[in-house]
mmCIF file of N, CA and C in Angstrom:
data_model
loop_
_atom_site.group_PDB
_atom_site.id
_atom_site.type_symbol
_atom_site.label_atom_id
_atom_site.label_comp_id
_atom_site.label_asym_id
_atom_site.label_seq_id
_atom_site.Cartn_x
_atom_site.Cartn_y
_atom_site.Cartn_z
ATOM 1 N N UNK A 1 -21.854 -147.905 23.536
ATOM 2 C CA UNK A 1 -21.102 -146.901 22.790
ATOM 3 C C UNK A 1 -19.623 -147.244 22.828
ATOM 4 N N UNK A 2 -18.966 -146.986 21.789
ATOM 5 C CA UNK A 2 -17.556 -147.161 21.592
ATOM 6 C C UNK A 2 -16.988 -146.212 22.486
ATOM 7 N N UNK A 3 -16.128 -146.338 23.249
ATOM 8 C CA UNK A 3 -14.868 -145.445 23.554
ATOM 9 C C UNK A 3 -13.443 -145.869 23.382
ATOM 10 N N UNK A 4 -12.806 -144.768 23.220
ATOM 11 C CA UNK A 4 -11.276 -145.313 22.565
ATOM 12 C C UNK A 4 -10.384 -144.396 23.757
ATOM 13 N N UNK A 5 -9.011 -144.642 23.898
ATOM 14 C CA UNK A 5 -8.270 -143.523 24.670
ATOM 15 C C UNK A 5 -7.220 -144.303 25.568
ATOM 16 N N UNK A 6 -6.654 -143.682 25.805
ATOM 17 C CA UNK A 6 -5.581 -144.452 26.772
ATOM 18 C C UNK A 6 -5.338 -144.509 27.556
ATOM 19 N N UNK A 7 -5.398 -145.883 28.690
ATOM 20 C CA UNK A 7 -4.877 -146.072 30.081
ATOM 21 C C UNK A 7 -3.709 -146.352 30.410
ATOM 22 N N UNK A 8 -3.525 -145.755 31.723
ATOM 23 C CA UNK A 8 -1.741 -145.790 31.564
ATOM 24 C C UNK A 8 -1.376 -146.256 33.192
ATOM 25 N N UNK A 9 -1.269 -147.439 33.223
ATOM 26 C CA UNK A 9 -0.863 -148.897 34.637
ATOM 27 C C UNK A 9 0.052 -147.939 35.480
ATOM 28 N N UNK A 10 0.509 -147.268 36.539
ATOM 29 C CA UNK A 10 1.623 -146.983 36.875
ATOM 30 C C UNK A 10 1.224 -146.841 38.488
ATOM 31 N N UNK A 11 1.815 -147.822 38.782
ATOM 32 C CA UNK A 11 1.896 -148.316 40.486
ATOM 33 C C UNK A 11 2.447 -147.611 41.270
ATOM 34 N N UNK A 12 2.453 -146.828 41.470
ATOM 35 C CA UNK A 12 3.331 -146.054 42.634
ATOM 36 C C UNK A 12 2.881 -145.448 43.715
ATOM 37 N N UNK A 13 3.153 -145.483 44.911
ATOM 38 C CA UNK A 13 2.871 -144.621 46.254
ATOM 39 C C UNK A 13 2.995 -143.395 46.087
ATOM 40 N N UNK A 14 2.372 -142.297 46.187
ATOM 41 C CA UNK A 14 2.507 -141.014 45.868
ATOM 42 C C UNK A 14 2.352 -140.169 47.176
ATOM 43 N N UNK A 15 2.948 -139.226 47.520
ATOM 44 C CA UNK A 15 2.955 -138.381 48.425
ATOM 45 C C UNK A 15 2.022 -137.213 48.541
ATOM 46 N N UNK A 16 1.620 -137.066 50.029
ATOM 47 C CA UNK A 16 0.503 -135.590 49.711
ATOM 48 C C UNK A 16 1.686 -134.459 49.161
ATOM 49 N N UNK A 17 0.806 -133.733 48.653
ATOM 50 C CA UNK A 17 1.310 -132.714 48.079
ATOM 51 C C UNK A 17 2.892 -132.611 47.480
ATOM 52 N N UNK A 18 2.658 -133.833 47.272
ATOM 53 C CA UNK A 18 4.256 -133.769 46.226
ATOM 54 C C UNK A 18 4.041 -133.542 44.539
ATOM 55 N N UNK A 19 5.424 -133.238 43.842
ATOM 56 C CA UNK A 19 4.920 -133.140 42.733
ATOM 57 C C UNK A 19 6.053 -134.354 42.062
ATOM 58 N N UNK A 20 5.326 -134.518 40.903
ATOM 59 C CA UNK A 20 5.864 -135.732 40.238
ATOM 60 C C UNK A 20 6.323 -135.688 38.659
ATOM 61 N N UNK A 21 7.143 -135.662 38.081
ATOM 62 C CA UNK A 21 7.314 -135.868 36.678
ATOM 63 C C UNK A 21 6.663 -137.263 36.263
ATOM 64 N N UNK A 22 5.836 -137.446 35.743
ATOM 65 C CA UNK A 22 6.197 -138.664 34.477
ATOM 66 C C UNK A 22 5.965 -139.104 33.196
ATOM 67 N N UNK A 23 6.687 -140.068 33.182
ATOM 68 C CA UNK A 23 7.111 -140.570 31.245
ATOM 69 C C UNK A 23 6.423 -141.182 31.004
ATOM 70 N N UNK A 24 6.151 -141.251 29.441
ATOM 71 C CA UNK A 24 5.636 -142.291 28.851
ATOM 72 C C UNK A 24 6.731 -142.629 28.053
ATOM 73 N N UNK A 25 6.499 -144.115 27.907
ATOM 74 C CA UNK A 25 7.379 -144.823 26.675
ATOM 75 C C UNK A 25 6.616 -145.329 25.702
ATOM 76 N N UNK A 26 6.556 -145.036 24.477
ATOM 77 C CA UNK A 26 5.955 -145.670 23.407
ATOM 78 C C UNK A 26 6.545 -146.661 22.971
ATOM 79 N N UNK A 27 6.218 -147.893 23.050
ATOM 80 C CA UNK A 27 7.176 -149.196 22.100
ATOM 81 C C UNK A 27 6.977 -149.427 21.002
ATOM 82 N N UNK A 28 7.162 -148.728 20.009
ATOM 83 C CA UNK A 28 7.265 -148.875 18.812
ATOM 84 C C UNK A 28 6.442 -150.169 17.997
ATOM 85 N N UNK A 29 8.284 -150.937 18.336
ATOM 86 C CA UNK A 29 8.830 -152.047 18.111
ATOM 87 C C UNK A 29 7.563 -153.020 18.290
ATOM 88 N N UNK A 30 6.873 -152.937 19.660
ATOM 89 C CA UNK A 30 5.714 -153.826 20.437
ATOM 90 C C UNK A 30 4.630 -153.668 20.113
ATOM 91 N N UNK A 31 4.422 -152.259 19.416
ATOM 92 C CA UNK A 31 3.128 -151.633 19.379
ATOM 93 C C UNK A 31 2.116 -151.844 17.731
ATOM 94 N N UNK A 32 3.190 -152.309 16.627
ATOM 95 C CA UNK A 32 2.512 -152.201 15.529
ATOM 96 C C UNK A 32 2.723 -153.919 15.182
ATOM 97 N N UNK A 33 1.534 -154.228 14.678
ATOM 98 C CA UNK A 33 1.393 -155.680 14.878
ATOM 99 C C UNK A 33 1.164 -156.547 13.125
ATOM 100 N N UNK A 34 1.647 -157.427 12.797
ATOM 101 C CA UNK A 34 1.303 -157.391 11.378
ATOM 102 C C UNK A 34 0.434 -158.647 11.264
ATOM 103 N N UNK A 35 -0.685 -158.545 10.951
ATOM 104 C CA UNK A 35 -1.667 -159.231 10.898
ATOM 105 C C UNK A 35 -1.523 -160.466 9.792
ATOM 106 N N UNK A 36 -2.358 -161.422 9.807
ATOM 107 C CA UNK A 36 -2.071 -162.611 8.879
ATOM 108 C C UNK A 36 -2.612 -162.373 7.487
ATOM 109 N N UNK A 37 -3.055 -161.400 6.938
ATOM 110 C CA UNK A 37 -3.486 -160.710 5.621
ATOM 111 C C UNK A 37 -2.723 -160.432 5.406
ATOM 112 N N UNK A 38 -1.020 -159.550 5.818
ATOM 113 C CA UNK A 38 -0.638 -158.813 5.389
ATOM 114 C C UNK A 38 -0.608 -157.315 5.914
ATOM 115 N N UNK A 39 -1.545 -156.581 6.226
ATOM 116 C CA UNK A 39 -2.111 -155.654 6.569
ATOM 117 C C UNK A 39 -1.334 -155.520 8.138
ATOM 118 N N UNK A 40 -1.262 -154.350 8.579
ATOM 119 C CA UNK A 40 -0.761 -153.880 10.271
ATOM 120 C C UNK A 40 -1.656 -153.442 11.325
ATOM 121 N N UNK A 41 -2.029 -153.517 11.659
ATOM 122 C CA UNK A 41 -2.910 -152.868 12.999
ATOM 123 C C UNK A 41 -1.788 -152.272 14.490
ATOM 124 N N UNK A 42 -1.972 -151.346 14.831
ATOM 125 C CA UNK A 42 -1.535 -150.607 15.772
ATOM 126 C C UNK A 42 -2.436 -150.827 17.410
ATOM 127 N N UNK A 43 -1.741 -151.735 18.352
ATOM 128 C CA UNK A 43 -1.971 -151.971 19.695
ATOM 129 C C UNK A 43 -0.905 -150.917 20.453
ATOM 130 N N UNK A 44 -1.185 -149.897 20.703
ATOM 131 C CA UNK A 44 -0.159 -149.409 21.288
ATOM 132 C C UNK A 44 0.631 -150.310 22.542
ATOM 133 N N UNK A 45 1.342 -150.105 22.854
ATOM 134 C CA UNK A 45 1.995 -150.864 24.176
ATOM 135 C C UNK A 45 3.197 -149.373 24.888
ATOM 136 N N UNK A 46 2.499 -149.038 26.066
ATOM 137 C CA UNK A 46 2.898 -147.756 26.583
ATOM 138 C C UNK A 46 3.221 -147.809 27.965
ATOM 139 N N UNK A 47 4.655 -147.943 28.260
ATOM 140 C CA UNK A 47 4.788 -147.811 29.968
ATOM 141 C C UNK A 47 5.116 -146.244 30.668
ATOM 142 N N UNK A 48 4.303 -145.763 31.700
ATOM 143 C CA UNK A 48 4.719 -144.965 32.334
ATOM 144 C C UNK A 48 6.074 -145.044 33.589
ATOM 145 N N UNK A 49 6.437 -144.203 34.165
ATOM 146 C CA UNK A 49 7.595 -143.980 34.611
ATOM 147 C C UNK A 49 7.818 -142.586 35.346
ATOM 148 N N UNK A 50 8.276 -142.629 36.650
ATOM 149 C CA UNK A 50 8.741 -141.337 37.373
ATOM 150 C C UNK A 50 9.909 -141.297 37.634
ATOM 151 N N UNK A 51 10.542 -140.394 38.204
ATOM 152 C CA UNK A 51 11.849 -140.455 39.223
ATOM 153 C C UNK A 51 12.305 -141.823 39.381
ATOM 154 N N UNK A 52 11.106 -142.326 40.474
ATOM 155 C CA UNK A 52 11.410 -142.844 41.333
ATOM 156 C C UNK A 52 11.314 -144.454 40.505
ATOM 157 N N UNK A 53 11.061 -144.411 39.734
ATOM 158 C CA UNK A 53 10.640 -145.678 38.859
ATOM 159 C C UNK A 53 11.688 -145.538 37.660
ATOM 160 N N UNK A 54 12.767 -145.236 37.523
ATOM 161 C CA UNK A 54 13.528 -145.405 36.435
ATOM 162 C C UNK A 54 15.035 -145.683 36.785
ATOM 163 N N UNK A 55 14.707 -147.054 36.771
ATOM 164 C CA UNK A 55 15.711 -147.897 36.308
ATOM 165 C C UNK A 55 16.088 -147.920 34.947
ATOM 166 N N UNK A 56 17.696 -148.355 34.616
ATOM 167 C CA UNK A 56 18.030 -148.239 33.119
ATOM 168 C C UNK A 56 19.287 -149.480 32.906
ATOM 169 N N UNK A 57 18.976 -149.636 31.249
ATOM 170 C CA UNK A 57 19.776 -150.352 31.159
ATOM 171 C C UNK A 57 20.194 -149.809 29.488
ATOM 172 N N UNK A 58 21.541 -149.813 29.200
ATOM 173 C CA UNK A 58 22.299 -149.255 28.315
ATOM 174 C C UNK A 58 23.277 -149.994 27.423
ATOM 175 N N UNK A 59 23.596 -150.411 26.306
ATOM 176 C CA UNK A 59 25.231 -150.744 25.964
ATOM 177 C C UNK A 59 24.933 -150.491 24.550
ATOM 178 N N UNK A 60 25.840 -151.412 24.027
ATOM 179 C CA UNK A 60 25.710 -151.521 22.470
ATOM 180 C C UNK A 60 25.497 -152.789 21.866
ATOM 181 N N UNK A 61 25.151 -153.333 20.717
ATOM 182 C CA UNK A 61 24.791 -154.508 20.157
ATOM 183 C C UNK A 61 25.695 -154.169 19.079
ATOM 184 N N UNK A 62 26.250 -155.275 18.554
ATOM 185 C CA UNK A 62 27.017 -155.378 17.361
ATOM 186 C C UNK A 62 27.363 -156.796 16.925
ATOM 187 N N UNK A 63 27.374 -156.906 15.660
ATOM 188 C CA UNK A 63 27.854 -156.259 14.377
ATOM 189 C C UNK A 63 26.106 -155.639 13.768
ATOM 190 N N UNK A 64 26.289 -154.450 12.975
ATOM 191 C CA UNK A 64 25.445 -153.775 12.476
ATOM 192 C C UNK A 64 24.878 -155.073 11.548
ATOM 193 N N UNK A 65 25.476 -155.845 10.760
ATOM 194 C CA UNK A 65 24.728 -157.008 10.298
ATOM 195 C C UNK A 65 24.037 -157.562 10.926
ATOM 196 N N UNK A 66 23.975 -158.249 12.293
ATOM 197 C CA UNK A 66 23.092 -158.358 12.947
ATOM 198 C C UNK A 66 21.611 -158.062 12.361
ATOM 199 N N UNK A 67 21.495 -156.753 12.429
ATOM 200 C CA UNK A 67 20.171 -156.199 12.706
ATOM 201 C C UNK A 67 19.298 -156.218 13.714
ATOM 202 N N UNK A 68 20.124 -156.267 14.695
ATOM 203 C CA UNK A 68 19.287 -157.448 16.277
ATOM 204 C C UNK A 68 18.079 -156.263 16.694
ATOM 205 N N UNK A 69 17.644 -156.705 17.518
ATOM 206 C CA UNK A 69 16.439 -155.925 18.593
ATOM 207 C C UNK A 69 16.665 -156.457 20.080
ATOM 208 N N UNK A 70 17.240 -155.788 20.830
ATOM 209 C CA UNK A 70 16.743 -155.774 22.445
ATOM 210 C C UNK A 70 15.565 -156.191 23.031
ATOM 211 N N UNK A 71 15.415 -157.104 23.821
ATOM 212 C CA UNK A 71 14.281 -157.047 24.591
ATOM 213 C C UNK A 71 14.709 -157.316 26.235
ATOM 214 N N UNK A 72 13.831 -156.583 27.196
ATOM 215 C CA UNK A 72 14.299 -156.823 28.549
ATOM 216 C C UNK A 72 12.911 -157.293 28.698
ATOM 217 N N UNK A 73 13.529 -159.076 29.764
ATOM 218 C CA UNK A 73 12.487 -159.962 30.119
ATOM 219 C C UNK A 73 12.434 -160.478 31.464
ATOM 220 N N UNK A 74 11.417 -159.942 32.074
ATOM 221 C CA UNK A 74 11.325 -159.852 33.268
ATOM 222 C C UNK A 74 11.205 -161.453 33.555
ATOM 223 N N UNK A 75 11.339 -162.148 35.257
ATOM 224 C CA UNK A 75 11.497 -163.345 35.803
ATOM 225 C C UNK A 75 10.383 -164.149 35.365
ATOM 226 N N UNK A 76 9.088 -163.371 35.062
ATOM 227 C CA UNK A 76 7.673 -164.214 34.983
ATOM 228 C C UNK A 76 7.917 -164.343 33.955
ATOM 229 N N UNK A 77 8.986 -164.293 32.462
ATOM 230 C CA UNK A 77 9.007 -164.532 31.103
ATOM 231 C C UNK A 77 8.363 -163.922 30.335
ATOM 232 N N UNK A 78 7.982 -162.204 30.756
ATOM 233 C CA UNK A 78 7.262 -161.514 29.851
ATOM 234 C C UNK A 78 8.301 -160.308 29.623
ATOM 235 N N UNK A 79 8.268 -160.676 27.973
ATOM 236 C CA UNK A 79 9.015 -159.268 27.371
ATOM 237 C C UNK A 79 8.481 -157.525 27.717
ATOM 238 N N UNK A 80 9.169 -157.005 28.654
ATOM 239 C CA UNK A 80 8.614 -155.789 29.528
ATOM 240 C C UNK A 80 9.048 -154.513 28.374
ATOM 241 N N UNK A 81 10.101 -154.869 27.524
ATOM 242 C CA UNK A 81 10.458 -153.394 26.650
ATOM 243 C C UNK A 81 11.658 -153.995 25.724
ATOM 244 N N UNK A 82 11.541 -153.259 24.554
ATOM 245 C CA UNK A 82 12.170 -153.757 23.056
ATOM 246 C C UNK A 82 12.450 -152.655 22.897
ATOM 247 N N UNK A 83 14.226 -152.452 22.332
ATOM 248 C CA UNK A 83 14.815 -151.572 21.829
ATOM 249 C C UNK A 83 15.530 -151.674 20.588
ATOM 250 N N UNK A 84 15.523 -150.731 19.548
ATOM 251 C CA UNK A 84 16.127 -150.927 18.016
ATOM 252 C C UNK A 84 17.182 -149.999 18.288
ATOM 253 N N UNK A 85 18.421 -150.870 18.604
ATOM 254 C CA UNK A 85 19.522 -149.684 18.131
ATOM 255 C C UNK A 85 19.771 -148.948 17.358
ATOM 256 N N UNK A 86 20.550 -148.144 17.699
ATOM 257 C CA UNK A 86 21.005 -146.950 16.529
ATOM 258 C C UNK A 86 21.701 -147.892 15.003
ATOM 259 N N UNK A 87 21.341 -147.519 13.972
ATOM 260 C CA UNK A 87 21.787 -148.242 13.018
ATOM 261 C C UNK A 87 23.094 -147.426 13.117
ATOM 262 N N UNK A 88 23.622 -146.815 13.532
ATOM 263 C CA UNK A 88 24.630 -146.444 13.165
ATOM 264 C C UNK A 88 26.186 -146.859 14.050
ATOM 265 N N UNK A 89 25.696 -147.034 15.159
ATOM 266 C CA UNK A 89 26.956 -147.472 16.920
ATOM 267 C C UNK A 89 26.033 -148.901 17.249
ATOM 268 N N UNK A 90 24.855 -149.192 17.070
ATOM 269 C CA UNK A 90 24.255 -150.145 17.964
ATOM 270 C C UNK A 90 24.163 -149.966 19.131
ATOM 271 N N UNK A 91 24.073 -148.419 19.807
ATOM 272 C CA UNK A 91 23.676 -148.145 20.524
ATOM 273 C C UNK A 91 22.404 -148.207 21.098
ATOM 274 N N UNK A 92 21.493 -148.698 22.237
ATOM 275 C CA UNK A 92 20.525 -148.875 22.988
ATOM 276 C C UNK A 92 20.517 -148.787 24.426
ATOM 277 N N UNK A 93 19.221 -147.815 24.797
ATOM 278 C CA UNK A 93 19.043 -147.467 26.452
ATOM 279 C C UNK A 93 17.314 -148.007 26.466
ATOM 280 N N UNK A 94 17.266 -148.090 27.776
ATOM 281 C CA UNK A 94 16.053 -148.748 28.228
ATOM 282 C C UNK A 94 16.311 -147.991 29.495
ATOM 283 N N UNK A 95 14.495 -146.845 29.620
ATOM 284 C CA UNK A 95 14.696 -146.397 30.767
ATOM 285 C C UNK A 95 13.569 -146.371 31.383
ATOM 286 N N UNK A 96 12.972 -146.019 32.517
ATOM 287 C CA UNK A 96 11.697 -146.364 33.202
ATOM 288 C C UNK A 96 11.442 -147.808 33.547
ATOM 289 N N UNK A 97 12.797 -148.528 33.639
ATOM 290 C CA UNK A 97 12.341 -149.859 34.324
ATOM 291 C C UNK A 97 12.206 -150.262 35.990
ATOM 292 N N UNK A 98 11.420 -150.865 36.141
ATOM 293 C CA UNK A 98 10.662 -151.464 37.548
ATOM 294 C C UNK A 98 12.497 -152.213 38.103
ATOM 295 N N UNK A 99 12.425 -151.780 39.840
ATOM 296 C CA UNK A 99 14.065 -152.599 40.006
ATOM 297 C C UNK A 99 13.201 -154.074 39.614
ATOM 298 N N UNK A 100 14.223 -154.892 39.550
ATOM 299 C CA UNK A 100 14.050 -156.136 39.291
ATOM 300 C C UNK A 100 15.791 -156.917 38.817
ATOM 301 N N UNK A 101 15.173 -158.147 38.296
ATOM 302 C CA UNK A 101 16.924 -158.816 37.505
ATOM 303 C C UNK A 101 15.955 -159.391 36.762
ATOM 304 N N UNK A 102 16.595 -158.837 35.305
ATOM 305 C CA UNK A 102 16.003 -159.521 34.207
ATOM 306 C C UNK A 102 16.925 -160.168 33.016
ATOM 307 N N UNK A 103 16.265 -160.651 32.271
ATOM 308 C CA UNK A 103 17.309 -161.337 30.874
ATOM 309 C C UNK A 103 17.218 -160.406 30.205
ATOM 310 N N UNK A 104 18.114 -160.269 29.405
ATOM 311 C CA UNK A 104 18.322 -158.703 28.013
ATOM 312 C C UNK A 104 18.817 -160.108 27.027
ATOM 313 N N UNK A 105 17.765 -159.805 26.278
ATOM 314 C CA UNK A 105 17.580 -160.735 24.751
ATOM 315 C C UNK A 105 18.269 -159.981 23.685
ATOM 316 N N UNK A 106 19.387 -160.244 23.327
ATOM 317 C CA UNK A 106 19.844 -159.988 21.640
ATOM 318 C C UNK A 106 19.485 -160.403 20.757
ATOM 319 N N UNK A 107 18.675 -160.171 19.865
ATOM 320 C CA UNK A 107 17.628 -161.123 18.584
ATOM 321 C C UNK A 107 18.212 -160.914 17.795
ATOM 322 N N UNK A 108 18.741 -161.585 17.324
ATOM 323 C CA UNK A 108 19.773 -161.104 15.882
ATOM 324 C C UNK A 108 18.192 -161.401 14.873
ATOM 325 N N UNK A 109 18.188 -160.682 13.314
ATOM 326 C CA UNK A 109 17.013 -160.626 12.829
ATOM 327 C C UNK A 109 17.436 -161.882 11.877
ATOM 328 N N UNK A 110 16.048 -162.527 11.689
ATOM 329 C CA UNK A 110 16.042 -164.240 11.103
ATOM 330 C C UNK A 110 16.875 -163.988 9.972
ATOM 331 N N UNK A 111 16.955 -163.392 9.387
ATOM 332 C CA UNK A 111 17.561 -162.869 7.516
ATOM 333 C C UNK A 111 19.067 -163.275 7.597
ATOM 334 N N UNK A 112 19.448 -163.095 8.862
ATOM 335 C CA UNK A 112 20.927 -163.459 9.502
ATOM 336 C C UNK A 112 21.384 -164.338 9.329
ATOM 337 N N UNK A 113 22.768 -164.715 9.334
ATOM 338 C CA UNK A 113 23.068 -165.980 9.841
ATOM 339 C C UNK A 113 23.590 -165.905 11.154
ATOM 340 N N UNK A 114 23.145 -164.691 12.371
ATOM 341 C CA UNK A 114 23.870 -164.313 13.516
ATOM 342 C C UNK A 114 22.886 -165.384 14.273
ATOM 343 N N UNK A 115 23.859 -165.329 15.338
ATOM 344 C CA UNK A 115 22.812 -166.537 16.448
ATOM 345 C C UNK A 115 22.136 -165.160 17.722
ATOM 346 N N UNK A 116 21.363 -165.384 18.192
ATOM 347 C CA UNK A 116 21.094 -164.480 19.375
ATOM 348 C C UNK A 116 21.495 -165.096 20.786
ATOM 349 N N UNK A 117 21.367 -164.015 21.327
ATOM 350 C CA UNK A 117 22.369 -164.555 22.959
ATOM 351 C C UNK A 117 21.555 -163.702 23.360
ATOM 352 N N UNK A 118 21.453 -164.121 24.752
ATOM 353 C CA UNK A 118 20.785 -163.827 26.053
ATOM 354 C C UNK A 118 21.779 -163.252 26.923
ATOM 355 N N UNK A 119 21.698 -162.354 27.880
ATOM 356 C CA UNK A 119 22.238 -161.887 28.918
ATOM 357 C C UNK A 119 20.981 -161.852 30.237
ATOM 358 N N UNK A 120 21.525 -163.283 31.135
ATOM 359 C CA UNK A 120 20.958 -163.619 32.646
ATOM 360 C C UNK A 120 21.522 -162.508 33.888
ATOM 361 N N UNK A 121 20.300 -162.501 34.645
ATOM 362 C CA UNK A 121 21.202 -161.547 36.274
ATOM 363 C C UNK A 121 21.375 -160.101 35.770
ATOM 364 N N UNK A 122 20.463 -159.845 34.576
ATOM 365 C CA UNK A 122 20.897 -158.420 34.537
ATOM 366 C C UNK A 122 19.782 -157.024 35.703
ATOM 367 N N UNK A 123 20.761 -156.356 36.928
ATOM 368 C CA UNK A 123 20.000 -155.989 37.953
ATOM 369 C C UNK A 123 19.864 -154.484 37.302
ATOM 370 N N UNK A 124 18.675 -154.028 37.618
ATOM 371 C CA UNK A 124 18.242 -153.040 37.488
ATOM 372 C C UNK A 124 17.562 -152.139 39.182
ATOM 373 N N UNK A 125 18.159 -150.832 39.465
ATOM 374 C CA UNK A 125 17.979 -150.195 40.312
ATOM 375 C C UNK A 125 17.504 -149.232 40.339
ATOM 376 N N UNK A 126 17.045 -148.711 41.178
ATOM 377 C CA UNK A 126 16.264 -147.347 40.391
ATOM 378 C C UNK A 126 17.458 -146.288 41.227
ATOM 379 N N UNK A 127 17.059 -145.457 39.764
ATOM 380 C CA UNK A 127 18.229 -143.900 39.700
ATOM 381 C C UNK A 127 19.658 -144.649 39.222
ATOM 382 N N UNK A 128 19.360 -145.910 38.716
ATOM 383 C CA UNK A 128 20.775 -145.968 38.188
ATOM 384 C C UNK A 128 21.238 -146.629 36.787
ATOM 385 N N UNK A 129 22.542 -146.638 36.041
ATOM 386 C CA UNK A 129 21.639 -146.680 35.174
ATOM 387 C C UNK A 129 23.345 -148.178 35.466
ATOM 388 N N UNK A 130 22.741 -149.445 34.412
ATOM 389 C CA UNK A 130 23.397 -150.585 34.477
ATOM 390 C C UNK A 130 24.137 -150.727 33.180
ATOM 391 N N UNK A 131 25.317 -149.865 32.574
ATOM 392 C CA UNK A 131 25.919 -150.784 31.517
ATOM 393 C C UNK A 131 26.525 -151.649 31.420
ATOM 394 N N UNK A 132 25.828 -152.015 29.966
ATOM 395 C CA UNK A 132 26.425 -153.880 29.511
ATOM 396 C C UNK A 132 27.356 -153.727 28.361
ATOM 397 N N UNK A 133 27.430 -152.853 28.474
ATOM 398 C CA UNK A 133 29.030 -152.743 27.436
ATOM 399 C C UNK A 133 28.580 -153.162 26.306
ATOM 400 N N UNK A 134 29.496 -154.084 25.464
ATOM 401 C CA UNK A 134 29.530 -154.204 24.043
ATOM 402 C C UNK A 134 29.078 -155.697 23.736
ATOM 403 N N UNK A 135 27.983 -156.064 23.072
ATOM 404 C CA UNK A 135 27.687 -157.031 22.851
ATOM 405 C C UNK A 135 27.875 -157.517 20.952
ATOM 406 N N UNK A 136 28.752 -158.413 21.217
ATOM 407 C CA UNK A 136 29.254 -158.893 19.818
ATOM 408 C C UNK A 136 28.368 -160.318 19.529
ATOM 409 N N UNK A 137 27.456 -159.909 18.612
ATOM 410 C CA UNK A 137 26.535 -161.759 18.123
ATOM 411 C C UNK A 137 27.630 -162.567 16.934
ATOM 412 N N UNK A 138 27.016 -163.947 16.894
ATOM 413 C CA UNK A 138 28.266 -164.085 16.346
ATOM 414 C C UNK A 138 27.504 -164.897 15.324
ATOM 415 N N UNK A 139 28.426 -165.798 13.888
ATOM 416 C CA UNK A 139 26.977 -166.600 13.098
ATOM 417 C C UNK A 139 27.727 -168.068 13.596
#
């Protein structure tokens, strides 16, 4: 028999009788997939997150030509979360991340003539949040 529904990975030590908030993140960006027909299919891609598990990372991407997309990439080289700035500031936050030091990918979009840049050593802590200020791509 088919079953469908969603599992949700979230590692954490939990306390007796404590109580816990947590998040889900929907990735959009990660989650809708465009198939070689043409056609889209939807893989969701969903991280949970508590308190105690949210690390963040924040700034802005610019120039709005660009069109870039965020991605934070953890040490093993797997893209962990993709963010679409605000079309309007290029504003982007990333929250519910695992501590770690990861790369934050600026993708400028191919249509561009912007180059994309990487940002190495970026540390993530939990309960705090890490801004990267203003990121200018360039062509």
């Amino acid at each position: 028999s088919m079953q469908s529904g969603l599992k949700f990975n979230w590692n954490q030590t939990l306390e007796e009788n404590g109580a816990y908030n947590v998040w889900i993140d929907f990735d959009a960006a990660r989650s809708i997939v465009k198939r070689g027909n043409g056609t889209y299919a939807l893989k969701p891609v969903i991280r949970a997150f508590s308190e105690l598990t949210d690390g963040q990372i924040k700034g802005y991407v610019l120039p709005q030509a660009a069109n870039a997309q965020v991605h934070v990439i953890s040490p093993a080289n797997d893209t962990i979360a993709t963010a679409l700035p605000n079309l309007a500031d290029g504003f982007y936050m990333f929250k519910g991340l695992p501590a770690n030091t990861y790369t934050v990918s600026f993708d400028a979009d191919a249509t561009t003539p912007y180059v994309d840049q990487n940002q190495t050593g970026v540390t993530v802590v939990y309960g705090q949040v890490n801004n990267l200020g203003t990121k200018t791509l360039t062509q």
